[in-house]
PDB file of N, CA and C in Angstrom:
ATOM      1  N   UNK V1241      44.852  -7.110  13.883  1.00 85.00           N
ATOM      2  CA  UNK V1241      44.558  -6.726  12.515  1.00 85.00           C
ATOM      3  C   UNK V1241      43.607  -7.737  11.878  1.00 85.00           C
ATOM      4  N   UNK V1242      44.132  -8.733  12.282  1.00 92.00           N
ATOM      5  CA  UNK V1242      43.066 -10.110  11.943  1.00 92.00           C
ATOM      6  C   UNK V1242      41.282  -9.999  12.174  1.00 92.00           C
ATOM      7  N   UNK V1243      41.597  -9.865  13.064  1.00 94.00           N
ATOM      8  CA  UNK V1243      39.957  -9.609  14.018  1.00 94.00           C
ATOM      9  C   UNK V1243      39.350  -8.513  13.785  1.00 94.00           C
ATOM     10  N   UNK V1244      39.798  -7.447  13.360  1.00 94.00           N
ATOM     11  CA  UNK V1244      39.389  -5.772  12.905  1.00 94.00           C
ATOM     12  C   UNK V1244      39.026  -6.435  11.365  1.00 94.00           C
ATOM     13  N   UNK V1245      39.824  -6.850  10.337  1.00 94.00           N
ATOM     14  CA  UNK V1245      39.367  -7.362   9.039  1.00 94.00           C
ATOM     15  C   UNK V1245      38.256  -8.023   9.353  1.00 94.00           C
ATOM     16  N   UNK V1246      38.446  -8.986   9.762  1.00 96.00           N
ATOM     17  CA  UNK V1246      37.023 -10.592   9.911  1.00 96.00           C
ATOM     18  C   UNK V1246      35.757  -9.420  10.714  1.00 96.00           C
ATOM     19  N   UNK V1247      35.858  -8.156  11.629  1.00 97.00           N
ATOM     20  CA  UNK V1247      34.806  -7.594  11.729  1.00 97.00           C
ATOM     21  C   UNK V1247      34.199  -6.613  10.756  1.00 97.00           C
ATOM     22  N   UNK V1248      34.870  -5.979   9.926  1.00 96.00           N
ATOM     23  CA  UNK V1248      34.537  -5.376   9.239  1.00 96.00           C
ATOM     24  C   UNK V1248      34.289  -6.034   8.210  1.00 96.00           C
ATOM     25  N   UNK V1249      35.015  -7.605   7.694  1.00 97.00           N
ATOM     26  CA  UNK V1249      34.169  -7.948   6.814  1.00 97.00           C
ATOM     27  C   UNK V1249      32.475  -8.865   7.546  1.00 97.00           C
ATOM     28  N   UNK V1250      32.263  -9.276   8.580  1.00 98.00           N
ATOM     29  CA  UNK V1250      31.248  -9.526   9.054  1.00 98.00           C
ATOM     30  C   UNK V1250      30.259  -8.270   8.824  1.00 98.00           C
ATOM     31  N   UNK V1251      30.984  -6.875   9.426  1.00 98.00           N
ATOM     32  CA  UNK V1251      29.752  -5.770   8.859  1.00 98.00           C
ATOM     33  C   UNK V1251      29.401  -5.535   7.819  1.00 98.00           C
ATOM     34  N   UNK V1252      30.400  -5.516   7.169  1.00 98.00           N
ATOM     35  CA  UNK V1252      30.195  -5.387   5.160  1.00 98.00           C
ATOM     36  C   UNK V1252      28.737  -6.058   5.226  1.00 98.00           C
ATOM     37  N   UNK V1253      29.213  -7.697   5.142  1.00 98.00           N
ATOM     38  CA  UNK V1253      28.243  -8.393   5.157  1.00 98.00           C
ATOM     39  C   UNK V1253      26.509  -8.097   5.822  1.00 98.00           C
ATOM     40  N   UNK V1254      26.498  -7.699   6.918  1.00 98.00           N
ATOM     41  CA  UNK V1254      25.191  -7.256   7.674  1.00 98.00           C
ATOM     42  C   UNK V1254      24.543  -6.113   6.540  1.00 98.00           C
ATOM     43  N   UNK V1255      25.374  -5.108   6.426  1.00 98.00           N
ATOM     44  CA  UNK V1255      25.079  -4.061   5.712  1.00 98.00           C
ATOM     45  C   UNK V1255      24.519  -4.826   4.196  1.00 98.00           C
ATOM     46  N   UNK V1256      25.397  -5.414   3.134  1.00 98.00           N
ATOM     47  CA  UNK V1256      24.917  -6.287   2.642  1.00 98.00           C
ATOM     48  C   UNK V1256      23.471  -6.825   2.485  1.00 98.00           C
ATOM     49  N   UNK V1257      23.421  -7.701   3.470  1.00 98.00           N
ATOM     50  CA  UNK V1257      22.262  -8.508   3.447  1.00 98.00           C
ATOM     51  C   UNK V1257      20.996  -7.552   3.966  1.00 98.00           C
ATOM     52  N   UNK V1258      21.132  -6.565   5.105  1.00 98.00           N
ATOM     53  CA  UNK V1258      20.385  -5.843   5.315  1.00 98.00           C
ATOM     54  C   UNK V1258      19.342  -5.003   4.103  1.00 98.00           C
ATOM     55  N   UNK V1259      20.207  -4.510   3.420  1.00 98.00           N
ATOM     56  CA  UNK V1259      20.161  -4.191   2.418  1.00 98.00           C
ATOM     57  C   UNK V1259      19.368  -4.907   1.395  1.00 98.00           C
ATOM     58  N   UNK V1260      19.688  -5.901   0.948  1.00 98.00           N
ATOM     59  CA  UNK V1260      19.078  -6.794   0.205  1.00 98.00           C
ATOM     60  C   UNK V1260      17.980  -7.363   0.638  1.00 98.00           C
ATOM     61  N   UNK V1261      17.611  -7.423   1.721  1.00 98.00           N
ATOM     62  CA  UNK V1261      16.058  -7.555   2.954  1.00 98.00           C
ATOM     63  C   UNK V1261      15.299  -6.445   2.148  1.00 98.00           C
ATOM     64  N   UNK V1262      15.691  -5.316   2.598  1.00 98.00           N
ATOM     65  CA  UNK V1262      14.612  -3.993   2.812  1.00 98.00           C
ATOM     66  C   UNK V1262      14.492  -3.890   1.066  1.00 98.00           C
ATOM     67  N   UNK V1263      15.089  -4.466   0.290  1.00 98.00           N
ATOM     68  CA  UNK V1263      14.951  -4.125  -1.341  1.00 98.00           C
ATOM     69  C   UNK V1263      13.759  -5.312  -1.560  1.00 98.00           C
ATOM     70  N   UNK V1264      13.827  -6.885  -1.080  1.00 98.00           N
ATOM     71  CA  UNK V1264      13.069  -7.758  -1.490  1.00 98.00           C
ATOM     72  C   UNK V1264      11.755  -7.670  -0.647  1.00 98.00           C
ATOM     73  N   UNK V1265      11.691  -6.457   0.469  1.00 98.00           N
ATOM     74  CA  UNK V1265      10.235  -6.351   1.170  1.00 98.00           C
ATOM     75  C   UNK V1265       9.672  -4.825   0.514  1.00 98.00           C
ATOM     76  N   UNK V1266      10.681  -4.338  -0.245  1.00 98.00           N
ATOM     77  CA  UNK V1266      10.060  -3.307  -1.080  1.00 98.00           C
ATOM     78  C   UNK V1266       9.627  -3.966  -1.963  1.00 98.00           C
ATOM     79  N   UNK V1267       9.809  -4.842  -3.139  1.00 98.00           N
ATOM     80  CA  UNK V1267       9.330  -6.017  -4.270  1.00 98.00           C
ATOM     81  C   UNK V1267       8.385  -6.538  -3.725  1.00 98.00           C
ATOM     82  N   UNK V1268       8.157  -6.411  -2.736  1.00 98.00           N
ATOM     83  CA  UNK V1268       7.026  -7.628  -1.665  1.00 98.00           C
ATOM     84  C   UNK V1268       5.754  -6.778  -1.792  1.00 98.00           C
ATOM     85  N   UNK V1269       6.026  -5.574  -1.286  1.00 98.00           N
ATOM     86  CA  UNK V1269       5.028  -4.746  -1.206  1.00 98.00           C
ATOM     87  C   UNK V1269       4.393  -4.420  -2.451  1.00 98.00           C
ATOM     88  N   UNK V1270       5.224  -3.676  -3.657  1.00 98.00           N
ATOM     89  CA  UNK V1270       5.069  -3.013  -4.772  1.00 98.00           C
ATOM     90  C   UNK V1270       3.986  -4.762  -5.194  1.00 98.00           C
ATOM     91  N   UNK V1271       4.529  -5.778  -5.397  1.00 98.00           N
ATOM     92  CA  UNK V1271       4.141  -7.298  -5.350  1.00 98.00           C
ATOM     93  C   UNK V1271       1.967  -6.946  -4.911  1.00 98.00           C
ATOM     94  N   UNK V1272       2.369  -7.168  -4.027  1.00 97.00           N
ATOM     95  CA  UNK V1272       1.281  -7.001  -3.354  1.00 97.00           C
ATOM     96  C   UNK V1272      -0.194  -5.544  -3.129  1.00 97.00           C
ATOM     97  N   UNK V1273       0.924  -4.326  -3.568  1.00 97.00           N
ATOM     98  CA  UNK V1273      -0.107  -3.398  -4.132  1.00 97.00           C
ATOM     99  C   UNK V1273      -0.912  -3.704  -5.866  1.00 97.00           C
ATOM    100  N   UNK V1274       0.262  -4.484  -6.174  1.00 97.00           N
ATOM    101  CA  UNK V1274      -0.303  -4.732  -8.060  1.00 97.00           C
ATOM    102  C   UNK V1274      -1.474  -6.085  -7.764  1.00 97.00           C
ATOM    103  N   UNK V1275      -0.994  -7.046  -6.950  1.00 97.00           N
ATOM    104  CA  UNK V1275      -2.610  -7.948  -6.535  1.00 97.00           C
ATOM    105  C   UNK V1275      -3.727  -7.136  -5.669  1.00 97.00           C
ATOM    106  N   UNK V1276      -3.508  -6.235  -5.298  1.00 97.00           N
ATOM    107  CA  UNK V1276      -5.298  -5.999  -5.029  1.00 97.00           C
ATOM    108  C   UNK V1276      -5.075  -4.855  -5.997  1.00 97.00           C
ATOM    109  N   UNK V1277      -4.490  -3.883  -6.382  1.00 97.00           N
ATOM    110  CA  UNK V1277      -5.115  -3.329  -7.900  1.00 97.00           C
ATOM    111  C   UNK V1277      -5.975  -4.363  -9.333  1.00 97.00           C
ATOM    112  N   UNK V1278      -5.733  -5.423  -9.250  1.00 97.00           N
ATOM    113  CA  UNK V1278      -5.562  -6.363 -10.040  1.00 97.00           C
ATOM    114  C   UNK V1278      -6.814  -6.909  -9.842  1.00 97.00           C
ATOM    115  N   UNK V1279      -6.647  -7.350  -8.425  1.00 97.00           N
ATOM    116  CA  UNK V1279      -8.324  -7.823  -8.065  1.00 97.00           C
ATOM    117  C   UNK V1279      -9.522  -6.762  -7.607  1.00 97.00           C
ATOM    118  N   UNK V1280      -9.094  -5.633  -7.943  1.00 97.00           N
ATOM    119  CA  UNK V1280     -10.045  -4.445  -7.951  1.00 97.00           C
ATOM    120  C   UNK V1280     -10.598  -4.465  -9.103  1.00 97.00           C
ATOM    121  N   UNK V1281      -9.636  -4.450  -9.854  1.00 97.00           N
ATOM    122  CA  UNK V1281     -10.072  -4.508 -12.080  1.00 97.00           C
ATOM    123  C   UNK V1281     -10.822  -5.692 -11.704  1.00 97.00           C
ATOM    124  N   UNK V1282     -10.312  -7.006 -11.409  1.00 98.00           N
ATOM    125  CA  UNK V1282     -11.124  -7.816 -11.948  1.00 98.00           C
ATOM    126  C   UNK V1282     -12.634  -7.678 -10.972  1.00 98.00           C
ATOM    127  N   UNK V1283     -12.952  -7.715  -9.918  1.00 97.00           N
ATOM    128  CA  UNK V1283     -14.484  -7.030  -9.537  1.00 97.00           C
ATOM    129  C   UNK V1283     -14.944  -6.296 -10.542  1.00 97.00           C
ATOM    130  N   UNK V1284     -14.055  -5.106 -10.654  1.00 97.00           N
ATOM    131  CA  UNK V1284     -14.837  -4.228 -11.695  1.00 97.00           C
ATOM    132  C   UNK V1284     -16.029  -4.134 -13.220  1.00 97.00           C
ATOM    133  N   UNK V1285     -14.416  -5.240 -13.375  1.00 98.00           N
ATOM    134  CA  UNK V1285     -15.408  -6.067 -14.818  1.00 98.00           C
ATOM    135  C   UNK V1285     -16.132  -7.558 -14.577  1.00 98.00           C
ATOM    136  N   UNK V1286     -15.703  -7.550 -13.446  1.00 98.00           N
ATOM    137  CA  UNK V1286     -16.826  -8.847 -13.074  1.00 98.00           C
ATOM    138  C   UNK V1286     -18.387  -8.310 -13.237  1.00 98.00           C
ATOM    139  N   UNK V1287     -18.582  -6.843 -12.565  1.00 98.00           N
ATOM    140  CA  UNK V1287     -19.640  -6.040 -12.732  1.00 98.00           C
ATOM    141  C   UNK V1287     -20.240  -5.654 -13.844  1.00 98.00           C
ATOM    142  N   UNK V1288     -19.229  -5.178 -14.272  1.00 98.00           N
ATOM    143  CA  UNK V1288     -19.434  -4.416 -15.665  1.00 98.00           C
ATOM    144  C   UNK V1288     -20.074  -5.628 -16.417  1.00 98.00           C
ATOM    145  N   UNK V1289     -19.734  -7.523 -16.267  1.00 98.00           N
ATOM    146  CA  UNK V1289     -20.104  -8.064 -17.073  1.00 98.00           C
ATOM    147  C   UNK V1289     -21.393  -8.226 -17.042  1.00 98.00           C
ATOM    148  N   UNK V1290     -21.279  -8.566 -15.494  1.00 98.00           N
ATOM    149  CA  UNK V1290     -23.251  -8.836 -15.004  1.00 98.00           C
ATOM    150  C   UNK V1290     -24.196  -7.971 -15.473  1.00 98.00           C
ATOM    151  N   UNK V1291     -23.533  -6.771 -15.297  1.00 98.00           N
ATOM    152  CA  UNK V1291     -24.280  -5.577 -16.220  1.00 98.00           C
ATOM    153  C   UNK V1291     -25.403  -5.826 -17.328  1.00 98.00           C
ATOM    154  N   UNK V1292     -23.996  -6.552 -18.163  1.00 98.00           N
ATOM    155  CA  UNK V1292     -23.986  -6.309 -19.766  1.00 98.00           C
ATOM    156  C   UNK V1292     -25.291  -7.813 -19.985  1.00 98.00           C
ATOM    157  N   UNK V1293     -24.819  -8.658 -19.021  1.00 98.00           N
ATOM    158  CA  UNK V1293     -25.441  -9.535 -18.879  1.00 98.00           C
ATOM    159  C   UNK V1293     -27.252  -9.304 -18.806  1.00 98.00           C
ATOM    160  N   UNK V1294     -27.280  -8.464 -17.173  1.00 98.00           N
ATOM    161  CA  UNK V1294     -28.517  -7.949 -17.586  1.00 98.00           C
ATOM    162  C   UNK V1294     -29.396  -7.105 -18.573  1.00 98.00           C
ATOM    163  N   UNK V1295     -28.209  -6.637 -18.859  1.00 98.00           N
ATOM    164  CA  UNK V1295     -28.899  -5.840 -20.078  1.00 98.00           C
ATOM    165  C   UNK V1295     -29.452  -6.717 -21.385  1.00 98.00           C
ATOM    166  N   UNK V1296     -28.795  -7.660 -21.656  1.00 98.00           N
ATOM    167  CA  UNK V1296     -28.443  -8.419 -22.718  1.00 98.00           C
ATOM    168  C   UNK V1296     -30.057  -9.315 -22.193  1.00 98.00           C
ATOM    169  N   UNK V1297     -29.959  -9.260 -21.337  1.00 98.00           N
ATOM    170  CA  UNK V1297     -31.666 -10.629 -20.551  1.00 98.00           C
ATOM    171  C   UNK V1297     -32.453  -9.639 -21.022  1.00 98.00           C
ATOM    172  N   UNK V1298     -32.424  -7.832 -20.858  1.00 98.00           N
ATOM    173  CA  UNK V1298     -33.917  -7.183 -21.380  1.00 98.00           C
ATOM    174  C   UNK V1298     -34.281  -7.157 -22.919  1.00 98.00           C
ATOM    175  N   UNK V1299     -33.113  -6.977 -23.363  1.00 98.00           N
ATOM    176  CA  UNK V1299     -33.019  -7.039 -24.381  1.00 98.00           C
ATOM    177  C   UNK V1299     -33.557  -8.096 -25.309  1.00 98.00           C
ATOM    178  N   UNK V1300     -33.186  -9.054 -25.044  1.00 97.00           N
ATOM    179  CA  UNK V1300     -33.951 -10.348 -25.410  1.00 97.00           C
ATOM    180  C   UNK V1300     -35.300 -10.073 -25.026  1.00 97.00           C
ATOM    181  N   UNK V1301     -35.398 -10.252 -23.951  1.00 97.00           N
ATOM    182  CA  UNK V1301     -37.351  -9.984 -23.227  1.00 97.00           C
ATOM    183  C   UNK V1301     -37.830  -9.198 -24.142  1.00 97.00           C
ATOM    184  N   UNK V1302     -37.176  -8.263 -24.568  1.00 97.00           N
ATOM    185  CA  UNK V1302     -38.054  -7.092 -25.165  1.00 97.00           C
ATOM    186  C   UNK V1302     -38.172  -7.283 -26.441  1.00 97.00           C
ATOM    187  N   UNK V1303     -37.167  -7.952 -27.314  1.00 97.00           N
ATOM    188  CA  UNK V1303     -37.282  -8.696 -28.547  1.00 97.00           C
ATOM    189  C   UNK V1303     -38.227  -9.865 -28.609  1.00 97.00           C
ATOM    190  N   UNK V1304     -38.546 -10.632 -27.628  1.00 96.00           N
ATOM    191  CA  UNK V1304     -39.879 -11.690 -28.080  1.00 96.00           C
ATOM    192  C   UNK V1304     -40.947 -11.188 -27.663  1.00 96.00           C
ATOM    193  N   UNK V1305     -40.742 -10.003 -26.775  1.00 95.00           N
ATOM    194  CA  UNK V1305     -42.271  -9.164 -26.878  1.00 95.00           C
ATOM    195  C   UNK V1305     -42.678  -8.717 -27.444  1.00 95.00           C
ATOM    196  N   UNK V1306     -41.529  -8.138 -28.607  1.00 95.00           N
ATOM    197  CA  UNK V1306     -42.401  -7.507 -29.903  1.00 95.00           C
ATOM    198  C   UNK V1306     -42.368  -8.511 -31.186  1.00 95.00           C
ATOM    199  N   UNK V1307     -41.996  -9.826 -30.977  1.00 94.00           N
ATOM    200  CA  UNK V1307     -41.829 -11.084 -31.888  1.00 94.00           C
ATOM    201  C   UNK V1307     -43.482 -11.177 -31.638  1.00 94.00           C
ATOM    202  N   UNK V1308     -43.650 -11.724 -30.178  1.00 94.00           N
ATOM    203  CA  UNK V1308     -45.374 -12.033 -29.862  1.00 94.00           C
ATOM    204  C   UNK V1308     -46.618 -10.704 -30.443  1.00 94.00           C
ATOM    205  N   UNK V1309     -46.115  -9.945 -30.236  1.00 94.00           N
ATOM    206  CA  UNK V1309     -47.078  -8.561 -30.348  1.00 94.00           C
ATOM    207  C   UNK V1309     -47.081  -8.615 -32.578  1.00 94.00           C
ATOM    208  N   UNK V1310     -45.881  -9.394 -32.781  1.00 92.00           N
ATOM    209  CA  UNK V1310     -45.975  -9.324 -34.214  1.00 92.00           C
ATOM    210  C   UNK V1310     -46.900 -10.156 -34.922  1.00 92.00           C
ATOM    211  N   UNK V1311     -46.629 -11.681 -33.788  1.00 92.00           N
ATOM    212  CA  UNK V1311     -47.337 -12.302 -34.296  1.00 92.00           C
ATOM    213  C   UNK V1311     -48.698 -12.444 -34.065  1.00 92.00           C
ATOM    214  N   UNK V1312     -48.880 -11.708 -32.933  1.00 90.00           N
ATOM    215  CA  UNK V1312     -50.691 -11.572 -32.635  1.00 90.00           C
ATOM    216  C   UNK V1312     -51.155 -10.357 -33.602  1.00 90.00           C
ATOM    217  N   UNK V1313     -51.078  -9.505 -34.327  1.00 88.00           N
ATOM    218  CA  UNK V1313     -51.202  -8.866 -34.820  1.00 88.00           C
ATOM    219  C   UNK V1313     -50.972  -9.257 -36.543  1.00 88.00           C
ATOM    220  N   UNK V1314     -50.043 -10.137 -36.685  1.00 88.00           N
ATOM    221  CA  UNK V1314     -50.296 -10.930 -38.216  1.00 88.00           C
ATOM    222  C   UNK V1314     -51.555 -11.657 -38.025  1.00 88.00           C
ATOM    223  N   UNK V1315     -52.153 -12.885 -37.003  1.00 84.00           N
ATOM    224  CA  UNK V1315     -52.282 -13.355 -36.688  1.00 84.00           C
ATOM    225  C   UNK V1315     -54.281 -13.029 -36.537  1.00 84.00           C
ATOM    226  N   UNK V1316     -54.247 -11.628 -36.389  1.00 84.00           N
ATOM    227  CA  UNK V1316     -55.303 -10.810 -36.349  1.00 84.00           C
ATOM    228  C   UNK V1316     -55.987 -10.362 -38.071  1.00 84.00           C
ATOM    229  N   UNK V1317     -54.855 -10.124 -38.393  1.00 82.00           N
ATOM    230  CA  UNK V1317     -54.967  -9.549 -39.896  1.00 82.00           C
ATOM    231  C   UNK V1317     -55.221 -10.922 -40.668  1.00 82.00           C
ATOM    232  N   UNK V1318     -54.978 -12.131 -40.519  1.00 82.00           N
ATOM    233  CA  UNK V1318     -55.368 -13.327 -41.251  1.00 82.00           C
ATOM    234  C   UNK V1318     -56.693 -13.425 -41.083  1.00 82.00           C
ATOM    235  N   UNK V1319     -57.142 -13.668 -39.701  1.00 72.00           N
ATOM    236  CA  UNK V1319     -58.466 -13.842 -39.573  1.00 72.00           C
ATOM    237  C   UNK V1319     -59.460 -12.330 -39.771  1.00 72.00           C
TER     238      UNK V1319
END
């Protein structure tokens, strides 16, 4: 009776811990699908910034081109 208890509580136990394995490699995973979702976003807007970035460089360019074109043209009208 001794040895039938101490095995069935040894299985309890397996079952147990088994258990508690396959739950903390499910957390592992779910874990690990949210870091590369995560580092997908961040590429994304890493892009999106460079973007904005380039855009932001024409933008400028194109603002002292018509700063210069203003001032050659005041510049014309003086003389």
């Amino acid at each position: 009776a001794d040895a039938e208890e101490s095995l069935e509580s040894v299985q309890q136990r397996i079952f147990d811990l088994n258990h508690s394995i396959e739950y903390c490699k499910n957390e592992i995973i779910q874990l690990l699908n949210e870091r590369a979702s995560t580092k997908g976003k961040i590429q994304r807007y890493d892009t999106m910034l460079e973007q904005v970035q380039i855009r932001k460089a024409e933008v400028s360019s194109k603002v002292l081109a018509l700063k210069r074109i203003k001032t050659a043209k005041t510049f014309r009208l003086k003389n």
